């Protein structure tokens, strides 16, 4: 799939204020600093579309980006950022979980995990929660440019064996880098194939 247009639409903390039309959307979630916003910029070929930072906690709101005037990419705040106060952590949690529970237009979540790290409990718990709420998701391993191919293979296998302990079927996964553009085609083609299948089974979310 080729992205012709990518435009920022709206940011907010309130799922009821997200765009009202029935376009399909795909949300990026994961720990702070894992590379959610960078991946949106990489996929859309727009370096400054989503705000990124070397310091965790940059994205604070639900951000909708309209792609090819047909579907949305949604950038969300990261979880697990230690230096946020307890009260703002709670606010975050509330509006993020409300987004996932209530947003009918959400077709799939993508849980981003840093390919360099051991499986983290907070990510595994979040995937569990998505599963319990029957929210489809895939895993995106990020920052693949930081490891050699052998280490990537080893870490992905280790992640999968961890997931195997609690999941009957492993979620789909992608290996990506916003620096080297690895995974761009695979991810966009995957989204495209879902969009196509939705088109063929209209009405979508009524
Ligand atoms: P929050 O909004 O704070 O939750 O973070 P985020 O998940 O949106 O991360 P962001 O995209 O802002 O990136 C965090 C840092 O990681 C930045 O310094 C990026 O340049 C860096 N980064 C993101 N993706 C990659 C990647 O694929 N490779 C490398 N080497 N660095 C990356
Ligand atoms: Mg961000």
PDB file of C-alpha atoms and ligand atoms in Angstrom:
ATOM      1  CA  UNK A   1       0.000   0.000   0.000  1.00  0.00           C
ATOM      2  CA  UNK A   2       1.171   3.475  -0.806  1.00  0.00           C
ATOM      3  CA  UNK A   3       0.377   6.294   1.615  1.00  0.00           C
ATOM      4  CA  UNK A   4      -0.534   9.349  -0.418  1.00  0.00           C
ATOM      5  CA  UNK A   5      -1.868  11.572   2.322  1.00  0.00           C
ATOM      6  CA  UNK A   6      -1.448  11.604   6.081  1.00  0.00           C
ATOM      7  CA  UNK A   7      -2.929  14.422   8.098  1.00  0.00           C
ATOM      8  CA  UNK A   8      -3.335  15.193  11.753  1.00  0.00           C
ATOM      9  CA  UNK A   9      -7.004  15.410  12.700  1.00  0.00           C
ATOM     10  CA  UNK A  10      -7.505  15.779  16.438  1.00  0.00           C
ATOM     11  CA  UNK A  11      -5.967  15.144  19.867  1.00  0.00           C
ATOM     12  CA  UNK A  12      -7.902  14.605  23.039  1.00  0.00           C
ATOM     13  CA  UNK A  13      -8.237  12.729  26.307  1.00  0.00           C
ATOM     14  CA  UNK A  14     -11.821  11.785  25.785  1.00  0.00           C
ATOM     15  CA  UNK A  15     -12.875   8.863  23.638  1.00  0.00           C
ATOM     16  CA  UNK A  16     -16.289  10.444  23.051  1.00  0.00           C
ATOM     17  CA  UNK A  17     -14.548  13.324  21.272  1.00  0.00           C
ATOM     18  CA  UNK A  18     -12.670  11.132  18.811  1.00  0.00           C
ATOM     19  CA  UNK A  19     -13.736  11.434  15.144  1.00  0.00           C
ATOM     20  CA  UNK A  20     -17.317  10.392  14.683  1.00  0.00           C
ATOM     21  CA  UNK A  21     -17.212   8.862  11.237  1.00  0.00           C
ATOM     22  CA  UNK A  22     -17.010   5.142  10.727  1.00  0.00           C
ATOM     23  CA  UNK A  23     -13.543   4.815   9.251  1.00  0.00           C
ATOM     24  CA  UNK A  24     -11.420   1.915  10.409  1.00  0.00           C
ATOM     25  CA  UNK A  25      -8.608   2.713  12.799  1.00  0.00           C
ATOM     26  CA  UNK A  26      -5.421   1.094  14.075  1.00  0.00           C
ATOM     27  CA  UNK A  27      -3.901   2.120  17.399  1.00  0.00           C
ATOM     28  CA  UNK A  28      -0.280   2.036  18.518  1.00  0.00           C
ATOM     29  CA  UNK A  29       0.250   1.321  22.173  1.00  0.00           C
ATOM     30  CA  UNK A  30       3.198   0.258  24.326  1.00  0.00           C
ATOM     31  CA  UNK A  31       5.664   1.489  26.883  1.00  0.00           C
ATOM     32  CA  UNK A  32       6.834   5.075  26.783  1.00  0.00           C
ATOM     33  CA  UNK A  33       9.788   5.569  24.459  1.00  0.00           C
ATOM     34  CA  UNK A  34       9.266   2.283  22.601  1.00  0.00           C
ATOM     35  CA  UNK A  35       8.879   4.181  19.311  1.00  0.00           C
ATOM     36  CA  UNK A  36       5.115   4.498  18.656  1.00  0.00           C
ATOM     37  CA  UNK A  37       5.206   8.028  17.303  1.00  0.00           C
ATOM     38  CA  UNK A  38       8.390   7.400  15.314  1.00  0.00           C
ATOM     39  CA  UNK A  39       6.780   4.390  13.653  1.00  0.00           C
ATOM     40  CA  UNK A  40       3.788   6.482  12.573  1.00  0.00           C
ATOM     41  CA  UNK A  41       6.182   8.969  11.002  1.00  0.00           C
ATOM     42  CA  UNK A  42       8.122   6.186   9.314  1.00  0.00           C
ATOM     43  CA  UNK A  43       4.978   4.572   7.875  1.00  0.00           C
ATOM     44  CA  UNK A  44       3.650   7.867   6.568  1.00  0.00           C
ATOM     45  CA  UNK A  45       7.032   9.200   5.388  1.00  0.00           C
ATOM     46  CA  UNK A  46       6.473  12.371   7.401  1.00  0.00           C
ATOM     47  CA  UNK A  47       9.187  13.048   9.932  1.00  0.00           C
ATOM     48  CA  UNK A  48       7.174  15.504  11.964  1.00  0.00           C
ATOM     49  CA  UNK A  49       3.635  14.176  11.760  1.00  0.00           C
ATOM     50  CA  UNK A  50       3.633  12.643  15.244  1.00  0.00           C
ATOM     51  CA  UNK A  51       5.718  14.276  17.972  1.00  0.00           C
ATOM     52  CA  UNK A  52       8.670  12.206  19.118  1.00  0.00           C
ATOM     53  CA  UNK A  53      11.291  12.636  21.798  1.00  0.00           C
ATOM     54  CA  UNK A  54      14.285  10.909  23.339  1.00  0.00           C
ATOM     55  CA  UNK A  55      12.623  11.457  26.712  1.00  0.00           C
ATOM     56  CA  UNK A  56       9.741   9.163  27.609  1.00  0.00           C
ATOM     57  CA  UNK A  57       6.265  10.594  28.123  1.00  0.00           C
ATOM     58  CA  UNK A  58       6.126  12.728  24.974  1.00  0.00           C
ATOM     59  CA  UNK A  59       2.721  11.664  23.657  1.00  0.00           C
ATOM     60  CA  UNK A  60       0.069  12.572  26.202  1.00  0.00           C
ATOM     61  CA  UNK A  61      -3.149  12.397  24.232  1.00  0.00           C
ATOM     62  CA  UNK A  62      -5.119  10.223  21.826  1.00  0.00           C
ATOM     63  CA  UNK A  63      -4.002  11.456  18.390  1.00  0.00           C
ATOM     64  CA  UNK A  64      -5.879  10.657  15.193  1.00  0.00           C
ATOM     65  CA  UNK A  65      -4.085  10.773  11.850  1.00  0.00           C
ATOM     66  CA  UNK A  66      -6.172  10.341   8.716  1.00  0.00           C
ATOM     67  CA  UNK A  67      -4.474   8.178   6.074  1.00  0.00           C
ATOM     68  CA  UNK A  68      -5.383   8.363   2.384  1.00  0.00           C
ATOM     69  CA  UNK A  69      -8.670   9.886   3.559  1.00  0.00           C
ATOM     70  CA  UNK A  70      -9.821   6.351   4.291  1.00  0.00           C
ATOM     71  CA  UNK A  71      -8.577   5.140   7.647  1.00  0.00           C
ATOM     72  CA  UNK A  72      -6.843   6.325  10.816  1.00  0.00           C
ATOM     73  CA  UNK A  73      -3.591   5.621  12.565  1.00  0.00           C
ATOM     74  CA  UNK A  74      -3.921   6.428  16.263  1.00  0.00           C
ATOM     75  CA  UNK A  75      -0.947   7.432  18.386  1.00  0.00           C
ATOM     76  CA  UNK A  76      -1.451   6.888  22.097  1.00  0.00           C
ATOM     77  CA  UNK A  77       0.506   7.835  25.211  1.00  0.00           C
ATOM     78  CA  UNK A  78       2.888   5.208  26.505  1.00  0.00           C
ATOM     79  CA  UNK A  79       2.386   3.273  29.699  1.00  0.00           C
ATOM     80  CA  UNK A  80       4.949   2.352  32.314  1.00  0.00           C
ATOM     81  CA  UNK A  81       6.659   5.691  32.550  1.00  0.00           C
ATOM     82  CA  UNK A  82       7.992   5.815  36.095  1.00  0.00           C
ATOM     83  CA  UNK A  83       8.443   9.546  36.391  1.00  0.00           C
ATOM     84  CA  UNK A  84       4.791  10.459  35.920  1.00  0.00           C
ATOM     85  CA  UNK A  85       2.879  11.245  39.131  1.00  0.00           C
ATOM     86  CA  UNK A  86       0.442   8.654  40.443  1.00  0.00           C
ATOM     87  CA  UNK A  87      -2.578  10.820  39.733  1.00  0.00           C
ATOM     88  CA  UNK A  88      -1.644  11.508  36.133  1.00  0.00           C
ATOM     89  CA  UNK A  89      -0.844   7.811  35.691  1.00  0.00           C
ATOM     90  CA  UNK A  90      -4.411   7.058  36.756  1.00  0.00           C
ATOM     91  CA  UNK A  91      -5.852   9.633  34.349  1.00  0.00           C
ATOM     92  CA  UNK A  92      -3.775   8.109  31.552  1.00  0.00           C
ATOM     93  CA  UNK A  93      -4.896   4.628  32.403  1.00  0.00           C
ATOM     94  CA  UNK A  94      -8.518   5.695  32.512  1.00  0.00           C
ATOM     95  CA  UNK A  95      -8.661   7.338  29.146  1.00  0.00           C
ATOM     96  CA  UNK A  96      -6.534   4.743  27.430  1.00  0.00           C
ATOM     97  CA  UNK A  97      -8.615   1.860  28.744  1.00  0.00           C
ATOM     98  CA  UNK A  98     -11.805   3.798  27.907  1.00  0.00           C
ATOM     99  CA  UNK A  99     -10.479   4.240  24.382  1.00  0.00           C
ATOM    100  CA  UNK A 100      -9.902   0.494  23.976  1.00  0.00           C
ATOM    101  CA  UNK A 101     -13.190  -0.516  25.563  1.00  0.00           C
ATOM    102  CA  UNK A 102     -15.414   1.952  23.786  1.00  0.00           C
ATOM    103  CA  UNK A 103     -13.945   2.710  20.422  1.00  0.00           C
ATOM    104  CA  UNK A 104     -15.999   0.678  17.953  1.00  0.00           C
ATOM    105  CA  UNK A 105     -13.960   1.882  14.985  1.00  0.00           C
ATOM    106  CA  UNK A 106     -10.821   0.253  16.388  1.00  0.00           C
ATOM    107  CA  UNK A 107     -10.052  -2.662  14.113  1.00  0.00           C
ATOM    108  CA  UNK A 108      -6.786  -3.733  15.654  1.00  0.00           C
ATOM    109  CA  UNK A 109      -4.288  -2.614  18.247  1.00  0.00           C
ATOM    110  CA  UNK A 110      -0.562  -2.901  17.718  1.00  0.00           C
ATOM    111  CA  UNK A 111       1.402  -3.484  20.903  1.00  0.00           C
ATOM    112  CA  UNK A 112       4.935  -2.189  20.410  1.00  0.00           C
ATOM    113  CA  UNK A 113       7.811  -3.783  22.269  1.00  0.00           C
ATOM    114  CA  UNK A 114      11.497  -2.923  22.091  1.00  0.00           C
ATOM    115  CA  UNK A 115      13.228  -5.856  20.418  1.00  0.00           C
ATOM    116  CA  UNK A 116      16.274  -5.461  22.669  1.00  0.00           C
ATOM    117  CA  UNK A 117      14.468  -6.198  25.910  1.00  0.00           C
ATOM    118  CA  UNK A 118      13.338  -9.292  27.770  1.00  0.00           C
ATOM    119  CA  UNK A 119       9.538  -9.683  27.795  1.00  0.00           C
ATOM    120  CA  UNK A 120       8.234  -7.123  30.304  1.00  0.00           C
ATOM    121  CA  UNK A 121       5.394  -7.969  32.652  1.00  0.00           C
ATOM    122  CA  UNK A 122       3.597  -4.704  31.937  1.00  0.00           C
ATOM    123  CA  UNK A 123       3.381  -5.554  28.217  1.00  0.00           C
ATOM    124  CA  UNK A 124       2.323  -9.136  28.867  1.00  0.00           C
ATOM    125  CA  UNK A 125      -0.377  -7.873  31.245  1.00  0.00           C
ATOM    126  CA  UNK A 126      -1.605  -5.379  28.709  1.00  0.00           C
ATOM    127  CA  UNK A 127      -1.850  -8.076  26.027  1.00  0.00           C
ATOM    128  CA  UNK A 128      -3.737 -10.235  28.504  1.00  0.00           C
ATOM    129  CA  UNK A 129      -6.141  -7.376  29.135  1.00  0.00           C
ATOM    130  CA  UNK A 130      -6.680  -6.889  25.391  1.00  0.00           C
ATOM    131  CA  UNK A 131      -7.389 -10.592  25.070  1.00  0.00           C
ATOM    132  CA  UNK A 132      -9.892 -10.528  27.921  1.00  0.00           C
ATOM    133  CA  UNK A 133     -11.675  -7.631  26.222  1.00  0.00           C
ATOM    134  CA  UNK A 134     -11.571  -9.414  22.870  1.00  0.00           C
ATOM    135  CA  UNK A 135      -9.626  -6.630  21.232  1.00  0.00           C
ATOM    136  CA  UNK A 136      -7.581  -7.972  18.311  1.00  0.00           C
ATOM    137  CA  UNK A 137      -3.901  -7.092  18.420  1.00  0.00           C
ATOM    138  CA  UNK A 138      -0.551  -7.798  16.841  1.00  0.00           C
ATOM    139  CA  UNK A 139       2.913  -7.281  18.262  1.00  0.00           C
ATOM    140  CA  UNK A 140       5.371  -4.886  16.673  1.00  0.00           C
ATOM    141  CA  UNK A 141       8.999  -5.324  17.666  1.00  0.00           C
ATOM    142  CA  UNK A 142      10.694  -1.938  17.348  1.00  0.00           C
ATOM    143  CA  UNK A 143      14.257  -0.651  16.932  1.00  0.00           C
ATOM    144  CA  UNK A 144      15.519  -3.676  15.001  1.00  0.00           C
ATOM    145  CA  UNK A 145      18.403  -1.526  13.725  1.00  0.00           C
ATOM    146  CA  UNK A 146      19.905  -1.804  17.217  1.00  0.00           C
ATOM    147  CA  UNK A 147      20.504  -5.562  16.979  1.00  0.00           C
ATOM    148  CA  UNK A 148      22.195  -8.004  14.648  1.00  0.00           C
ATOM    149  CA  UNK A 149      19.951 -10.490  12.779  1.00  0.00           C
ATOM    150  CA  UNK A 150      20.936 -13.414  15.032  1.00  0.00           C
ATOM    151  CA  UNK A 151      20.035 -11.493  18.177  1.00  0.00           C
ATOM    152  CA  UNK A 152      16.733 -10.447  16.621  1.00  0.00           C
ATOM    153  CA  UNK A 153      15.919 -14.063  15.892  1.00  0.00           C
ATOM    154  CA  UNK A 154      16.852 -15.129  19.394  1.00  0.00           C
ATOM    155  CA  UNK A 155      14.856 -12.369  21.099  1.00  0.00           C
ATOM    156  CA  UNK A 156      11.746 -12.948  19.006  1.00  0.00           C
ATOM    157  CA  UNK A 157      11.916 -16.698  19.694  1.00  0.00           C
ATOM    158  CA  UNK A 158      12.303 -15.998  23.403  1.00  0.00           C
ATOM    159  CA  UNK A 159       9.332 -13.619  23.337  1.00  0.00           C
ATOM    160  CA  UNK A 160       7.212 -16.199  21.590  1.00  0.00           C
ATOM    161  CA  UNK A 161       8.112 -18.939  24.004  1.00  0.00           C
ATOM    162  CA  UNK A 162       7.084 -16.623  26.855  1.00  0.00           C
ATOM    163  CA  UNK A 163       3.755 -15.931  25.146  1.00  0.00           C
ATOM    164  CA  UNK A 164       3.282 -19.621  24.503  1.00  0.00           C
ATOM    165  CA  UNK A 165       2.887 -20.146  28.225  1.00  0.00           C
ATOM    166  CA  UNK A 166      -0.349 -18.202  28.320  1.00  0.00           C
ATOM    167  CA  UNK A 167      -1.662 -17.997  24.762  1.00  0.00           C
ATOM    168  CA  UNK A 168      -3.064 -20.874  22.754  1.00  0.00           C
ATOM    169  CA  UNK A 169      -2.411 -19.054  19.526  1.00  0.00           C
ATOM    170  CA  UNK A 170       0.454 -16.626  19.116  1.00  0.00           C
ATOM    171  CA  UNK A 171      -0.407 -13.107  18.002  1.00  0.00           C
ATOM    172  CA  UNK A 172       0.908 -12.007  14.642  1.00  0.00           C
ATOM    173  CA  UNK A 173       4.169 -10.086  14.876  1.00  0.00           C
ATOM    174  CA  UNK A 174       6.205  -7.624  12.840  1.00  0.00           C
ATOM    175  CA  UNK A 175       9.856  -6.641  13.098  1.00  0.00           C
ATOM    176  CA  UNK A 176      10.384  -2.956  12.436  1.00  0.00           C
ATOM    177  CA  UNK A 177      12.818  -0.102  12.562  1.00  0.00           C
ATOM    178  CA  UNK A 178      11.941   3.541  12.091  1.00  0.00           C
ATOM    179  CA  UNK A 179      15.577   4.174  11.234  1.00  0.00           C
ATOM    180  CA  UNK A 180      16.137   1.474   8.608  1.00  0.00           C
ATOM    181  CA  UNK A 181      12.481   1.257   7.477  1.00  0.00           C
ATOM    182  CA  UNK A 182      12.439  -2.471   8.122  1.00  0.00           C
ATOM    183  CA  UNK A 183       8.895  -3.827   8.285  1.00  0.00           C
ATOM    184  CA  UNK A 184       7.253  -0.881   6.564  1.00  0.00           C
ATOM    185  CA  UNK A 185       5.857  -2.805   3.606  1.00  0.00           C
ATOM    186  CA  UNK A 186       4.740  -5.775   5.695  1.00  0.00           C
ATOM    187  CA  UNK A 187       2.866  -3.590   8.147  1.00  0.00           C
ATOM    188  CA  UNK A 188       1.192  -1.437   5.517  1.00  0.00           C
ATOM    189  CA  UNK A 189       0.249  -4.480   3.455  1.00  0.00           C
ATOM    190  CA  UNK A 190      -1.258  -6.104   6.519  1.00  0.00           C
ATOM    191  CA  UNK A 191      -3.372  -3.024   7.277  1.00  0.00           C
ATOM    192  CA  UNK A 192      -4.338  -2.830   3.621  1.00  0.00           C
ATOM    193  CA  UNK A 193      -5.512  -6.438   3.619  1.00  0.00           C
ATOM    194  CA  UNK A 194      -7.707  -5.811   6.666  1.00  0.00           C
ATOM    195  CA  UNK A 195      -9.124  -2.640   5.118  1.00  0.00           C
ATOM    196  CA  UNK A 196      -9.973  -4.597   1.982  1.00  0.00           C
ATOM    197  CA  UNK A 197     -11.686  -7.366   3.879  1.00  0.00           C
ATOM    198  CA  UNK A 198     -13.739  -4.773   5.783  1.00  0.00           C
ATOM    199  CA  UNK A 199     -14.750  -3.128   2.541  1.00  0.00           C
ATOM    200  CA  UNK A 200     -16.107  -6.431   1.339  1.00  0.00           C
ATOM    201  CA  UNK A 201     -18.182  -6.957   4.454  1.00  0.00           C
ATOM    202  CA  UNK A 202     -19.840  -3.570   4.825  1.00  0.00           C
ATOM    203  CA  UNK A 203     -21.565  -2.191   6.860  1.00  0.00           C
ATOM    204  CA  UNK A 204     -18.574  -1.847   9.157  1.00  0.00           C
ATOM    205  CA  UNK A 205     -19.466  -0.633  12.604  1.00  0.00           C
ATOM    206  CA  UNK A 206     -23.228   0.003  12.580  1.00  0.00           C
TER     207      UNK A 206
HETATM  208  P1  LIG B   1       6.024   8.240  24.179  1.00  0.00           P
HETATM  209  O1  LIG B   1       5.228   9.152  23.297  1.00  0.00           O
HETATM  210  O2  LIG B   1       6.825   8.982  25.179  1.00  0.00           O
HETATM  211  O3  LIG B   1       5.201   7.151  24.780  1.00  0.00           O
HETATM  212  O4  LIG B   1       7.153   7.524  23.269  1.00  0.00           O
HETATM  213  P2  LIG B   1       7.019   6.804  21.839  1.00  0.00           P
HETATM  214  O5  LIG B   1       6.744   5.370  22.041  1.00  0.00           O
HETATM  215  O6  LIG B   1       6.092   7.566  20.955  1.00  0.00           O
HETATM  216  O7  LIG B   1       8.518   6.907  21.309  1.00  0.00           O
HETATM  217  P3  LIG B   1       9.134   7.937  20.213  1.00  0.00           P
HETATM  218  O8  LIG B   1       8.638   7.610  18.867  1.00  0.00           O
HETATM  219  O9  LIG B   1       8.955   9.341  20.705  1.00  0.00           O
HETATM  220  O10 LIG B   1      10.671   7.503  20.250  1.00  0.00           O
HETATM  221  C1  LIG B   1      11.412   7.459  21.437  1.00  0.00           C
HETATM  222  C2  LIG B   1      12.902   7.490  21.126  1.00  0.00           C
HETATM  223  O11 LIG B   1      13.283   6.286  20.468  1.00  0.00           O
HETATM  224  C3  LIG B   1      13.317   8.634  20.194  1.00  0.00           C
HETATM  225  O12 LIG B   1      14.579   9.103  20.604  1.00  0.00           O
HETATM  226  C4  LIG B   1      13.406   7.965  18.845  1.00  0.00           C
HETATM  227  O13 LIG B   1      14.322   8.599  17.961  1.00  0.00           O
HETATM  228  C5  LIG B   1      13.906   6.583  19.225  1.00  0.00           C
HETATM  229  N1  LIG B   1      13.457   5.571  18.234  1.00  0.00           N
HETATM  230  C6  LIG B   1      12.195   5.303  17.882  1.00  0.00           C
HETATM  231  N2  LIG B   1      12.147   4.323  16.965  1.00  0.00           N
HETATM  232  C7  LIG B   1      13.417   3.961  16.722  1.00  0.00           C
HETATM  233  C8  LIG B   1      14.041   2.970  15.872  1.00  0.00           C
HETATM  234  O14 LIG B   1      13.397   2.222  15.125  1.00  0.00           O
HETATM  235  N3  LIG B   1      15.400   2.885  15.917  1.00  0.00           N
HETATM  236  C9  LIG B   1      16.149   3.669  16.738  1.00  0.00           C
HETATM  237  N4  LIG B   1      17.461   3.490  16.725  1.00  0.00           N
HETATM  238  N5  LIG B   1      15.618   4.610  17.548  1.00  0.00           N
HETATM  239  C10 LIG B   1      14.273   4.754  17.547  1.00  0.00           C
HETATM  240 MG1  LIG B   2       4.799   9.095  21.361  1.00  0.00          MG
END
